[in-house]
Short mmCIF file of C-alpha atoms in Angstrom, two decimals:
data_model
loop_
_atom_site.label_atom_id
_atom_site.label_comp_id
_atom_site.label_asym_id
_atom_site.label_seq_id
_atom_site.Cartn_x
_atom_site.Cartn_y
_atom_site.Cartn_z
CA UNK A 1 10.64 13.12 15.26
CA UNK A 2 11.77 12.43 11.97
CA UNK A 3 10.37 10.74 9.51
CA UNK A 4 11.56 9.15 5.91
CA UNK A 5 9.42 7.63 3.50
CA UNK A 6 10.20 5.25 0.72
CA UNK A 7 8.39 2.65 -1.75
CA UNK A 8 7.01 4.96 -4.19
CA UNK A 9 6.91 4.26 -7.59
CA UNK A 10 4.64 3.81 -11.19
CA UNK A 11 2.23 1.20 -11.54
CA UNK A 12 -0.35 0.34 -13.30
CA UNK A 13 -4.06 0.79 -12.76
CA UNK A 14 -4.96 -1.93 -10.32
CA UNK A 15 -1.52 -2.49 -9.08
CA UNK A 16 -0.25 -2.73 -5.75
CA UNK A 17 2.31 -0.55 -3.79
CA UNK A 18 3.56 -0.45 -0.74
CA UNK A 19 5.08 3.16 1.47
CA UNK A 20 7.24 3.01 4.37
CA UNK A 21 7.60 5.54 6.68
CA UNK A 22 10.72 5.41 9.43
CA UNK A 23 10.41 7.34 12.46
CA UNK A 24 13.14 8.34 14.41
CA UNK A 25 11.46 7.69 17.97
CA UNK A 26 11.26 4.48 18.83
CA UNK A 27 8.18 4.99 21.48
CA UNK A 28 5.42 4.99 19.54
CA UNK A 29 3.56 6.13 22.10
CA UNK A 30 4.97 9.66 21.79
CA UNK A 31 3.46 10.46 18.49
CA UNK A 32 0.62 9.98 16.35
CA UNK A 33 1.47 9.18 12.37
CA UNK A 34 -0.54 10.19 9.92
CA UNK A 35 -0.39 9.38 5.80
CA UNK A 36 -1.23 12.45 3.27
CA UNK A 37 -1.37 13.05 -0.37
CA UNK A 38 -1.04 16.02 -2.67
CA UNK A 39 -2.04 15.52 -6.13
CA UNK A 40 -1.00 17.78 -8.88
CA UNK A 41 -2.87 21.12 -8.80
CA UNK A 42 -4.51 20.12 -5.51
CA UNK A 43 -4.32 20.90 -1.92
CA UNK A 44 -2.92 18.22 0.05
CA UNK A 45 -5.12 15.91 2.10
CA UNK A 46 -5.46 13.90 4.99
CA UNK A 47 -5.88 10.08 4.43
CA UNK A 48 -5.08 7.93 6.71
CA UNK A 49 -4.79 8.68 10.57
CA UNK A 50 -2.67 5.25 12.42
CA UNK A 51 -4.21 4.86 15.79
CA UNK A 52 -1.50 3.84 18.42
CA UNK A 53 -3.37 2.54 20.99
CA UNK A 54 -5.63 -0.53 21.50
CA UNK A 55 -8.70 2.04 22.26
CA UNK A 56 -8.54 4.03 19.25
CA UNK A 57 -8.80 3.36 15.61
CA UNK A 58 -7.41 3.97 12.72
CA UNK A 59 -9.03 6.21 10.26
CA UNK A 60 -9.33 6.26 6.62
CA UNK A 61 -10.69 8.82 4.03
CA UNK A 62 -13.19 7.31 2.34
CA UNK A 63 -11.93 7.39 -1.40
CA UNK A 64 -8.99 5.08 0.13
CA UNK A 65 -10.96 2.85 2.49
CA UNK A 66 -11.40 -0.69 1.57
CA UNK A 67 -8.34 -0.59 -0.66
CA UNK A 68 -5.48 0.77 1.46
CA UNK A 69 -4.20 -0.32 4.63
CA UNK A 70 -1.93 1.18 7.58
CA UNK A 71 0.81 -0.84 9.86
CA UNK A 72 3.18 -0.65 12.37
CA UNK A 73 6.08 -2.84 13.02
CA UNK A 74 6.57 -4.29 16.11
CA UNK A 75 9.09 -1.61 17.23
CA UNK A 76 6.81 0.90 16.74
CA UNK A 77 9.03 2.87 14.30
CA UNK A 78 7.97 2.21 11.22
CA UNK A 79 4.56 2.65 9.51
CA UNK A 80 3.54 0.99 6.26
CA UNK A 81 0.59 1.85 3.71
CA UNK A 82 -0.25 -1.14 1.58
CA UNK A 83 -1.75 0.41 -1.49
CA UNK A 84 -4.14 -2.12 -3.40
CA UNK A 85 -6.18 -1.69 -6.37
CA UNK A 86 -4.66 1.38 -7.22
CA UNK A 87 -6.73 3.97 -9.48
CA UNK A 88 -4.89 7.14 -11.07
CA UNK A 89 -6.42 9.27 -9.62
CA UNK A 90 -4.14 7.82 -6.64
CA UNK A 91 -1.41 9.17 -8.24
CA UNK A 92 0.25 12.07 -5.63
CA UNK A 93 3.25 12.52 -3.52
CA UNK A 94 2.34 10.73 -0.33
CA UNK A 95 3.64 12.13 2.74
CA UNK A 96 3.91 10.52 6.16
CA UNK A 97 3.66 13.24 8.93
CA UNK A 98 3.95 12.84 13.30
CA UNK A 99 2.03 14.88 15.52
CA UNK A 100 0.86 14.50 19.04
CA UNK A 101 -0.99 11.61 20.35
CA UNK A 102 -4.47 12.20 19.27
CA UNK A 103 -7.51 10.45 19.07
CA UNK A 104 -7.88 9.14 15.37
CA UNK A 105 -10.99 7.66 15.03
CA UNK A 106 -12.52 11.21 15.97
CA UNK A 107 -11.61 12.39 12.10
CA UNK A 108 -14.79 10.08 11.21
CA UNK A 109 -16.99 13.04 12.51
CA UNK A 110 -14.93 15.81 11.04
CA UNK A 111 -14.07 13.89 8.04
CA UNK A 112 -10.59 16.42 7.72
CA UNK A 113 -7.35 16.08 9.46
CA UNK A 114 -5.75 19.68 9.60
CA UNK A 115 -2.23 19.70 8.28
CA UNK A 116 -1.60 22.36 11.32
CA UNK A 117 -2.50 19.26 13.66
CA UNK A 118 1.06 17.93 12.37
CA UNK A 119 4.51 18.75 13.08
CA UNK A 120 7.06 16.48 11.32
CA UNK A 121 6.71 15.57 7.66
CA UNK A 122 8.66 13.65 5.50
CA UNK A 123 10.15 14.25 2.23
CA UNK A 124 7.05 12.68 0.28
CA UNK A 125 7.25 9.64 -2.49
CA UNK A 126 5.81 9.91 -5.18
CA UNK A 127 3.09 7.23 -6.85
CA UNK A 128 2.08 7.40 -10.14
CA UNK A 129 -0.58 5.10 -10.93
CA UNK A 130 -0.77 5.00 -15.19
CA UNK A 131 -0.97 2.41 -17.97
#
């Protein structure tokens, strides 16, 4: 699948954003999306795993949780991250990536999604969160 994100940008502390991410594949059952970040001088990280199906759900890193907030359109092919209350240490290229269907909410007990677990990434957008 192929994915393409947009809706990066600079903002200031507290701001809002929101990412898109377009899949290619129109089943969304085919694939599971996930959202990353990779801050300057840091490894990139796993924060936000969109569950697909009504027995899952979706998981969020904790340093995000209660502030961002995953989506799907009602096709299924595109994924947004709301961004709220934005701190700068948000500030990161945020990548969309596809992998297999998976089981999302299981990343609560290992509290790190492997980048392997991924296939398809996007070209990352970058957010810069700065007064």
């Amino acid at each position: 699948v192929q994915l393409v994100e947009s809706g990066g940008g600079l903002v200031q502390p507290g701001g809002s954003l929101r990412l898109s991410c377009v899949a290619s594949s129109l089943d969304s059952e085919d694939y599971t999306i996930a959202w990353f970040r990779q801050a300057p001088g840091k490894e990139r990280e796993g924060i936000i795993c969109v569950s697909s199906t009504a027995n899952d759900k979706t998981y969020y890193v904790e340093s995000v949780k209660g502030r961002f907030t995953a989506s799907t359109d009602n096709f299924g092919n595109t994924v947004y991250l709301q961004m709220n209350s934005l701190k700068p240490e948000d500030t990161a290229v945020y990548y969309c990536a596809a992998g297999p269907p998976m089981y999302c909410e299981a990343f609560y007990y290992t509290q790190h999604m492997r980048l392997s677990l991924f296939g398809s990434w996007g070209q990352g957008t970058q957010v810069t969160v700065s007064s």
